[in-house]
Short mmCIF file of C-alpha atoms and ligand atoms in Angstrom, two decimals:
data_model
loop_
_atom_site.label_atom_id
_atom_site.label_comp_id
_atom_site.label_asym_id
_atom_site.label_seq_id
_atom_site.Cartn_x
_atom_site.Cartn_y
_atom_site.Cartn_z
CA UNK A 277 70.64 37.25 31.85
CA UNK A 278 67.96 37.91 29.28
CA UNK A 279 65.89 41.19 30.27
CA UNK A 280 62.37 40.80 31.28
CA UNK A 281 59.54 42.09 28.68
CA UNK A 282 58.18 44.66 30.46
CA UNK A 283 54.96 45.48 27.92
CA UNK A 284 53.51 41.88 29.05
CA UNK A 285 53.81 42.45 32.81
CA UNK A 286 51.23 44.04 35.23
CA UNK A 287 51.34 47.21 37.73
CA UNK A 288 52.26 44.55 40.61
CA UNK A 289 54.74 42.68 38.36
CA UNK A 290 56.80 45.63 37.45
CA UNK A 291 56.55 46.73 41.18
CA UNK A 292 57.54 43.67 42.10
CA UNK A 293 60.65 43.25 39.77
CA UNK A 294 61.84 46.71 41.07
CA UNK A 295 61.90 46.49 44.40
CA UNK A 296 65.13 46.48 45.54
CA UNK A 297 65.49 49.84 44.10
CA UNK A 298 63.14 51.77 46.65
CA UNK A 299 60.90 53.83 43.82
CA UNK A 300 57.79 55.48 45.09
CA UNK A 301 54.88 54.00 43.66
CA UNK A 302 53.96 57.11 41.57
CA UNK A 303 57.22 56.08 39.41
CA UNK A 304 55.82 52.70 38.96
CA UNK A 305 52.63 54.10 38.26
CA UNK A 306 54.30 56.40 35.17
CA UNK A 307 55.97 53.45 33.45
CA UNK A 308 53.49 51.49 33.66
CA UNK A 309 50.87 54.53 31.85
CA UNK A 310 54.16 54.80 29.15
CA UNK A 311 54.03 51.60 28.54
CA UNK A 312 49.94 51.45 27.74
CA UNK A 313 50.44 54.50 25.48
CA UNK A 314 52.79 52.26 23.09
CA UNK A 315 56.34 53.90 24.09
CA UNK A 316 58.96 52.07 21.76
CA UNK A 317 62.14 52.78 24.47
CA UNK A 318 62.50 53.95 27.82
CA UNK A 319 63.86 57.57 26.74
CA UNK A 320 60.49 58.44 25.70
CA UNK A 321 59.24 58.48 29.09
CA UNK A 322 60.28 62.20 29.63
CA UNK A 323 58.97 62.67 33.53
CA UNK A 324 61.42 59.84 34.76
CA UNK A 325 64.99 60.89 35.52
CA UNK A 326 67.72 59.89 33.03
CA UNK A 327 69.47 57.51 35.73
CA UNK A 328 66.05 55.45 36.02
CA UNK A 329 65.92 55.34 32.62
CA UNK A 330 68.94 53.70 32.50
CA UNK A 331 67.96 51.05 35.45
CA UNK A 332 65.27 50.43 33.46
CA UNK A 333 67.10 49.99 30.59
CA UNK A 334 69.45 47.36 31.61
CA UNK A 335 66.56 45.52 33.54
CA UNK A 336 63.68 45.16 30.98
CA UNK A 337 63.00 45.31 27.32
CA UNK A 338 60.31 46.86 25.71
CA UNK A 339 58.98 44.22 23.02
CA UNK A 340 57.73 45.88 19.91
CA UNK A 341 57.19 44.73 16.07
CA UNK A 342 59.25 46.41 13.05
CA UNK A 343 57.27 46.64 9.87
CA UNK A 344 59.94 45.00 7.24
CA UNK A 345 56.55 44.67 4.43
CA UNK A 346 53.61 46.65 4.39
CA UNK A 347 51.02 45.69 1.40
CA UNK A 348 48.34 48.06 0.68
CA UNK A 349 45.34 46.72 -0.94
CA UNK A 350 44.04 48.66 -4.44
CA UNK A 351 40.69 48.05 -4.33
CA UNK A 352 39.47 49.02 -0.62
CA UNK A 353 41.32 49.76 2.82
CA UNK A 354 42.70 46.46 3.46
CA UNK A 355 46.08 46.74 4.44
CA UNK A 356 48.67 43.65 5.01
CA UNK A 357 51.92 43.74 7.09
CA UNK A 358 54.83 41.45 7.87
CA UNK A 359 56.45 42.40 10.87
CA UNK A 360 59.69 41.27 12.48
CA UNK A 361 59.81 40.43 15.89
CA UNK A 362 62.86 41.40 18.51
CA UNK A 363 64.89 37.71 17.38
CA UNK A 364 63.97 38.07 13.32
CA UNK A 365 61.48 35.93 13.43
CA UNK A 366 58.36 37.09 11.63
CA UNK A 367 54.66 37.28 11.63
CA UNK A 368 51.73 38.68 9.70
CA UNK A 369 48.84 40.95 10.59
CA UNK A 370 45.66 42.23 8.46
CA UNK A 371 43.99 46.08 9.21
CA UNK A 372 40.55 46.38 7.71
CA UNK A 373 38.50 48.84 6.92
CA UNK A 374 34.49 48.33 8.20
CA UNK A 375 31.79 50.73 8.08
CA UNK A 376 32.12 50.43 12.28
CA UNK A 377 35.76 50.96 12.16
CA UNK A 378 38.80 49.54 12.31
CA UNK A 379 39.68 46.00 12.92
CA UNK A 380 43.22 44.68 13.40
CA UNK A 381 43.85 40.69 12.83
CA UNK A 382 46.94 39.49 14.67
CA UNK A 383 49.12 36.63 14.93
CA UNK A 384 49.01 34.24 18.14
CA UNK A 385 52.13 32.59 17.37
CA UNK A 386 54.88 31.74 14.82
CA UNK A 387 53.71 29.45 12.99
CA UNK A 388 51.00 26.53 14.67
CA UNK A 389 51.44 22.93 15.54
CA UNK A 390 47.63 22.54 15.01
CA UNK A 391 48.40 21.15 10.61
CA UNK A 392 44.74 22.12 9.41
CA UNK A 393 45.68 20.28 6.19
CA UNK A 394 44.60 23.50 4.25
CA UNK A 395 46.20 26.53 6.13
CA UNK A 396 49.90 28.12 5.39
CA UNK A 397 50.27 28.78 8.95
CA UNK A 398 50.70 25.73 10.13
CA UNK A 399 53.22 23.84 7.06
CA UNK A 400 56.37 24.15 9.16
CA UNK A 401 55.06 23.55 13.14
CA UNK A 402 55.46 25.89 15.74
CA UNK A 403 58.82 28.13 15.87
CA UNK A 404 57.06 29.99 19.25
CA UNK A 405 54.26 31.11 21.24
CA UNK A 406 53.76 35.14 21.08
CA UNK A 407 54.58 37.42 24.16
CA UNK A 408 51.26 39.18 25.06
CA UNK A 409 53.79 42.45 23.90
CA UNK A 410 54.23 40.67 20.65
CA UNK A 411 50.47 40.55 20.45
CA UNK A 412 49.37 44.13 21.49
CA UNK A 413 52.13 45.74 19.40
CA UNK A 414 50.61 44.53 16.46
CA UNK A 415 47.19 46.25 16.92
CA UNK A 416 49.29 49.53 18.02
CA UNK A 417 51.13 49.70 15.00
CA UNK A 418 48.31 49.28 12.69
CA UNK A 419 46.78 52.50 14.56
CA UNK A 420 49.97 54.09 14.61
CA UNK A 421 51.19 53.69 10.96
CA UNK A 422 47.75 54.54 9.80
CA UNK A 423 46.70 57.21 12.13
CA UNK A 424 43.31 55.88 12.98
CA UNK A 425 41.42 54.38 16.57
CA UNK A 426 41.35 50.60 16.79
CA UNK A 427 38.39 49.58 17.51
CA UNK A 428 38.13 45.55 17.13
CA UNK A 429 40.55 42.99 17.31
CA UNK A 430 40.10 39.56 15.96
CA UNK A 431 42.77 37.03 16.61
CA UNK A 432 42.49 35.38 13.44
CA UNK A 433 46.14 35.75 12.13
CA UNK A 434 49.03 32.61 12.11
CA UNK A 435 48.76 30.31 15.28
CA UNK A 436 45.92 28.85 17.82
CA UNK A 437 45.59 31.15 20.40
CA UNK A 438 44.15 28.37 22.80
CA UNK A 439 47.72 27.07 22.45
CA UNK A 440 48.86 29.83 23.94
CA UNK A 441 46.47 30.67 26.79
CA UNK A 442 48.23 32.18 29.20
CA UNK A 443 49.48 35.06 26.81
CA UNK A 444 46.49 35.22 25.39
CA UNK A 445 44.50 36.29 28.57
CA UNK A 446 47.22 38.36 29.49
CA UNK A 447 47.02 40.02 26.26
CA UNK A 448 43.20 40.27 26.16
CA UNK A 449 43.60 41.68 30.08
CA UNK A 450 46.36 44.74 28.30
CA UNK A 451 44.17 45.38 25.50
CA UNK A 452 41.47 46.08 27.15
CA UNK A 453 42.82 48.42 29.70
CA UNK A 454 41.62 51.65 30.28
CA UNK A 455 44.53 53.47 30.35
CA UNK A 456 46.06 51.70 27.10
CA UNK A 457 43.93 50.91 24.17
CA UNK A 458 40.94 50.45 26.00
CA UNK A 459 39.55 48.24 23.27
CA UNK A 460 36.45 46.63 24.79
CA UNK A 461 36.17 42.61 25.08
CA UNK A 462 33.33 42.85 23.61
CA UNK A 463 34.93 44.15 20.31
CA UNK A 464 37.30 41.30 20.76
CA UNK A 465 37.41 37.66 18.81
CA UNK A 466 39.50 34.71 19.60
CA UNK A 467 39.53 31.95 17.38
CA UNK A 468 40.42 28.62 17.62
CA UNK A 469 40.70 25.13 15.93
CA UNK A 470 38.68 23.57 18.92
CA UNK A 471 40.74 23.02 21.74
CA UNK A 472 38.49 21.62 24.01
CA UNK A 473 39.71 21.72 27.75
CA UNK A 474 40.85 25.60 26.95
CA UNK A 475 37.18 26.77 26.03
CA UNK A 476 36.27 25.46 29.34
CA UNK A 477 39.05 27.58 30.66
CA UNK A 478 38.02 30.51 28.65
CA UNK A 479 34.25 30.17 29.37
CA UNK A 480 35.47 30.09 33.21
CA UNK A 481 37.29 33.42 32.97
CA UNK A 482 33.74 34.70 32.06
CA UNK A 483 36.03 37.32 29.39
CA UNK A 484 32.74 38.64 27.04
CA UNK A 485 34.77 37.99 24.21
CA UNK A 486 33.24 36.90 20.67
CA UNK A 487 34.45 33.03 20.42
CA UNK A 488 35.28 32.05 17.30
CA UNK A 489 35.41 28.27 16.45
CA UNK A 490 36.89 26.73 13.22
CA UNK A 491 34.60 24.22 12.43
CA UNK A 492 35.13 23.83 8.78
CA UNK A 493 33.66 20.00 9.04
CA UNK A 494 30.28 18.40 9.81
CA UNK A 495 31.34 15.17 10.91
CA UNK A 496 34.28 13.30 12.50
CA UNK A 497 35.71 11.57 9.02
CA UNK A 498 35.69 14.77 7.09
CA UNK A 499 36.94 16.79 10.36
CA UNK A 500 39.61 14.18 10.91
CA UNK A 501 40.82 13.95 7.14
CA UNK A 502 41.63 17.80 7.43
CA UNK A 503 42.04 19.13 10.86
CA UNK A 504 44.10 16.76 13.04
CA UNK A 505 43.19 18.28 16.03
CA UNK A 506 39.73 16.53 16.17
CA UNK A 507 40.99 13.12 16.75
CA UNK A 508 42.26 14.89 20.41
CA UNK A 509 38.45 16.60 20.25
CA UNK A 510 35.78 15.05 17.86
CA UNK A 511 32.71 16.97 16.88
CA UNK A 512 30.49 16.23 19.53
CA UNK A 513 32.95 17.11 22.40
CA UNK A 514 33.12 20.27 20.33
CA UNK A 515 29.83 21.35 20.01
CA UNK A 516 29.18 19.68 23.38
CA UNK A 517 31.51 22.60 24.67
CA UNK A 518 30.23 25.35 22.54
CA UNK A 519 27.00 24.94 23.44
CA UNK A 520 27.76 25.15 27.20
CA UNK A 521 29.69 28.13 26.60
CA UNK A 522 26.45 29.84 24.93
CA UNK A 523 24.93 28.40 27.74
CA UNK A 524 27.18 29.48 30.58
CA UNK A 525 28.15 33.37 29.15
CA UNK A 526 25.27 33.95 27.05
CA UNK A 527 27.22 35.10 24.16
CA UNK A 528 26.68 33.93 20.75
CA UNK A 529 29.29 31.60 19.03
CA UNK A 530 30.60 32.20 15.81
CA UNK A 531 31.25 29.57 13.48
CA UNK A 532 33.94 29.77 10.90
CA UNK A 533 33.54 27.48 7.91
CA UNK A 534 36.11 27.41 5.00
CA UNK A 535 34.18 26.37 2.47
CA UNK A 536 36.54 23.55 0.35
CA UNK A 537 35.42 22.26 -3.64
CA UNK A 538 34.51 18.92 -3.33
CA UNK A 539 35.46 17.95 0.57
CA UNK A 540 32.76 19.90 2.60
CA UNK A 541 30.38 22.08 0.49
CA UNK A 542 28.02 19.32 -0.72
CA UNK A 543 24.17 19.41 0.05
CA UNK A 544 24.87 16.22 2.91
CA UNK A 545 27.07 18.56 4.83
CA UNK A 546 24.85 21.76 4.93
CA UNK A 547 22.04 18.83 6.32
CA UNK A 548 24.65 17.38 8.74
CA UNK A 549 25.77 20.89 9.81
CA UNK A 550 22.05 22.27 10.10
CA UNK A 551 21.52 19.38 12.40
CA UNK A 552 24.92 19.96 14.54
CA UNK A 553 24.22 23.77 14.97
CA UNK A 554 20.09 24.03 15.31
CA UNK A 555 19.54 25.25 18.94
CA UNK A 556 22.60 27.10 19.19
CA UNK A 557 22.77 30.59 20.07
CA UNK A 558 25.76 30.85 17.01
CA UNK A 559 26.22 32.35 14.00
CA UNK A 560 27.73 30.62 11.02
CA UNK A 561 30.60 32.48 8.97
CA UNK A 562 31.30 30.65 5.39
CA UNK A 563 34.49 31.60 3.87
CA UNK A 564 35.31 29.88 0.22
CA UNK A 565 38.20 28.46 0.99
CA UNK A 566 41.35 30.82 -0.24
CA UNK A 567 44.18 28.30 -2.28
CA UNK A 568 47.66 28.21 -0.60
CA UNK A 569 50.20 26.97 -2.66
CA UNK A 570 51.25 23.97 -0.77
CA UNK A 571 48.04 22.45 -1.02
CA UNK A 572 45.48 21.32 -3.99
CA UNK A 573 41.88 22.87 -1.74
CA UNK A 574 40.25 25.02 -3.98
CA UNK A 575 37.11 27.00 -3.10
CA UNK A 576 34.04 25.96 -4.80
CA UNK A 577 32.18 28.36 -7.16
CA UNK A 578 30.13 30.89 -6.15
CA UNK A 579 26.73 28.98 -6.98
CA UNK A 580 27.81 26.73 -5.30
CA UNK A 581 28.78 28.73 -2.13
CA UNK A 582 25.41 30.39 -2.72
CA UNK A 583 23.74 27.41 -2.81
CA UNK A 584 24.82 26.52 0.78
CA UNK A 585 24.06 29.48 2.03
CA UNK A 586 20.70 29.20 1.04
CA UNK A 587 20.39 25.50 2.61
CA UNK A 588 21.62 26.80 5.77
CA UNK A 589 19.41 29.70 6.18
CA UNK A 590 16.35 27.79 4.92
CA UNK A 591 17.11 25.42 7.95
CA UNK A 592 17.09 28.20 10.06
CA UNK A 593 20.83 28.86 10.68
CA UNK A 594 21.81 32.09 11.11
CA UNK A 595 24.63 32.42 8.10
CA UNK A 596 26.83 34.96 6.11
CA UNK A 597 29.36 34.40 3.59
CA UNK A 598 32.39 36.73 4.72
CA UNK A 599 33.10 39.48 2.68
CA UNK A 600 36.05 38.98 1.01
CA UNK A 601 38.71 42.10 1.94
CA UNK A 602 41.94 43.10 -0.10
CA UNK A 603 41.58 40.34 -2.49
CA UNK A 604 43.96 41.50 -4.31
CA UNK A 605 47.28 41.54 -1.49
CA UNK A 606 45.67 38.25 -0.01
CA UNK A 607 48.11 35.90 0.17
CA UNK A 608 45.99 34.18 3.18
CA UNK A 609 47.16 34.42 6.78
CA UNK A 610 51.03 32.51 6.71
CA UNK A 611 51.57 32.78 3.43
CA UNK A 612 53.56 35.84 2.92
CA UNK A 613 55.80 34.75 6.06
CA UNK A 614 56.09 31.65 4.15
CA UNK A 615 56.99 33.83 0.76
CA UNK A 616 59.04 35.78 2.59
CA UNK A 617 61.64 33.48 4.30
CA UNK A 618 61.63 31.40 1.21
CA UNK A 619 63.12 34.66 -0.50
CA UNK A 620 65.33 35.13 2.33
N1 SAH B 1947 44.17 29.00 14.86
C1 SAH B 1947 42.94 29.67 14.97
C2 SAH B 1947 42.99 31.11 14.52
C3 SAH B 1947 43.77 31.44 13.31
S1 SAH B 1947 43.22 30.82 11.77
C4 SAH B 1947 41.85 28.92 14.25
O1 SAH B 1947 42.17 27.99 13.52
O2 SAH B 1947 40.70 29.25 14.45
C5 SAH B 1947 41.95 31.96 11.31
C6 SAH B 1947 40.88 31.37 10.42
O3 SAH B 1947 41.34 31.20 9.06
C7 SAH B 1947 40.42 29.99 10.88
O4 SAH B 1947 39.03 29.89 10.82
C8 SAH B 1947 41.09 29.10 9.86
O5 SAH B 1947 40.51 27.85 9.83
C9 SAH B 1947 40.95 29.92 8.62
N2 SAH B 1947 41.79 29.50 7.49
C10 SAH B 1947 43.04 29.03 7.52
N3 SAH B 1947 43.48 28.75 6.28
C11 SAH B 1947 42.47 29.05 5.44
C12 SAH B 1947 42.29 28.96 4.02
N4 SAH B 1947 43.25 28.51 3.23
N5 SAH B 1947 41.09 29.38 3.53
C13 SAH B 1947 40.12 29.84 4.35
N6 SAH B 1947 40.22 29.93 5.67
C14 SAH B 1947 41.37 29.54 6.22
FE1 SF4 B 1948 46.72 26.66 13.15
FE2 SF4 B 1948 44.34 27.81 12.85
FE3 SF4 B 1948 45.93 27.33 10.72
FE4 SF4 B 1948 44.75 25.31 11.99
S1 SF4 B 1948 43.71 26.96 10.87
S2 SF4 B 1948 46.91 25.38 11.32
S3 SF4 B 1948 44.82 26.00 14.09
S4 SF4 B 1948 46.35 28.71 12.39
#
């Protein structure tokens, strides 16, 4: 029987798995506080008795990540890892450096099934969905390796994490605990593609999470020709949603657009964009487009990224162009997993 992953489950979960064996709740009540301070294996919580240990042992697993690369970046903090997950399968995750501290990009999933036409994530479908383990062991190894406090988490790595809701919360409900990381929801992003029904979900669940939305498109026919998801949920449903979600949490949305030479950068689609997002209580994010191999997107220059920046703000849209971090280890998100099993 395949052991139970013990690192996603809850206080009243773990009780509940255990209770044919008669433990006082003070026992439950250690491995549960083990498990929020990142234990790797059950012998490293030193006030249970060996014997439990064992029971434990053959009952549950504890679901960690193994750094097999770890890419430091030259020219600021930036560091890159590849990490292999308990069946070899493998994912990436980003640590930056900001002048508020440190933020830790993970991985929702292996691989997506969402095909944005220009992301490496997605070339090869979905292999699986993340445990919420798999997910919080990637922002406590990134403290761990480095010796430094967490102190934001974006889920901006491979996969959709609205296609994977239910480990998402869970995971967002772990991180934030108080006696684990205790990394605040506010100080927490989820991104997504624009999976419509789930932002209703999320918006219900009243997290105060940052939401994230990739909008990368103005209008249907571009967002069609390179996000497939938006023939499920066209723009307007989209923005329809986001804009109750301001409306409904009163937190600000941020929009992420990839800025792509020649598809969605020209002065039309800063006009068609202004128009979409005026009202909004959002931010927009531009982000010149970084080249994956499999594809022929190229970013456009950076007059030209200027240059819509400029529209947008003179239309009164709150906009930045991200700072680009560890240019020189980014292979962007899905690409060195990619690299990596094509070495294999
Ligand atoms: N699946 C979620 C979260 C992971 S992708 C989502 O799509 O929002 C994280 C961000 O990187 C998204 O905004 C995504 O659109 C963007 N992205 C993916 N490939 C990119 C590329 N080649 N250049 C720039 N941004 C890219
Ligand atoms: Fe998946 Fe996001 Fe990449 Fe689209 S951009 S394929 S949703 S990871």
């Amino acid at each position: 029987m395949e052991k139970l992953d013990i690192k996603s489950m809850t206080m009243p979960e773990i009780e509940d798995a255990l209770k044919g064996y008669d433990l006082p709740k003070f026992r439950i009540k250690q491995i549960y506080s083990w498990l929020r301070k990142g234990v790797e294996s059950f012998d490293e919580m030193s006030n249970l008795p060996k014997s439990l240990r064992q029971t434990l042992c053959n009952i549950f697993d504890i679901r960690g990540v193994k750094i097999k690369k770890r890419l430091e970046s030259r020219v600021d903090d930036t560091v890159k890892y590849l990490y292999e997950l308990y069946d070899g399968e493998c994912i990436e995750s980003v640590l930056m450096k900001y002048n508020h501290g440190y933020t830790v990009c993970i991985s929702s999933q292996v691989g997506c099934r969402m095909g944005c036409s220009f992301c490496a994530s997605g070339i090869d479908g979905l292999f699986r969905n993340l445990s919420a383990s798999e997910m919080l062991a990637q922002v406590e190894m990134a403290g761990k390796d480095n010796g430094v406090r967490i102190s934001n988490v974006v889920m901006m790595g491979m996969g959709e994490p609205l296609d994977n809701f239910e480990n998402t919360v869970r995971f967002l409900d772990l991180v934030s605990d108080e006696e684990g990381l205790n990394i605040g929801l506010r100080h927490i992003s989820v991104s997504t593609s624009g999976v419509v029904p789930k932002i209703y979900e999320l918006m219900e669940l009243g997290y105060p999470i940052t939401l994230s939305i990739s909008l990368h498109a103005p209008t249907n026919e571009i967002r069609n020709s390179i996000m497939k998801v938006n023939r499920a949920y066209p723009v307007e449903q989209l923005l329809k949603a986001c804009s109750d979600y301001t409306k409904k949490t009163s937190r600000r949305i941020s929009f992420e657009y990839a800025l792509i030479d020649g598809v969605n950068d020209t002065d039309e689609c800063a006009e068609i964009l202004a128009k979409n997002l005026r009202g909004m209580l959002c931010h927009l994010n531009l982000i010149p487009a970084n080249p994956v191999k499999e594809n022929s997107f190229t970013r456009p220059n950076d007059n030209k990224v200027h240059r819509f920046c400029e529209l947008m703000k003179s239309k009164g849209i709150n906009t930045t162009v991200r700072r680009t971090l560890g240019a020189d280890i980014d292979a962007s998100c899905g690409q060195l997993r990619r690299s990596h099993q094509n070495n294999a």
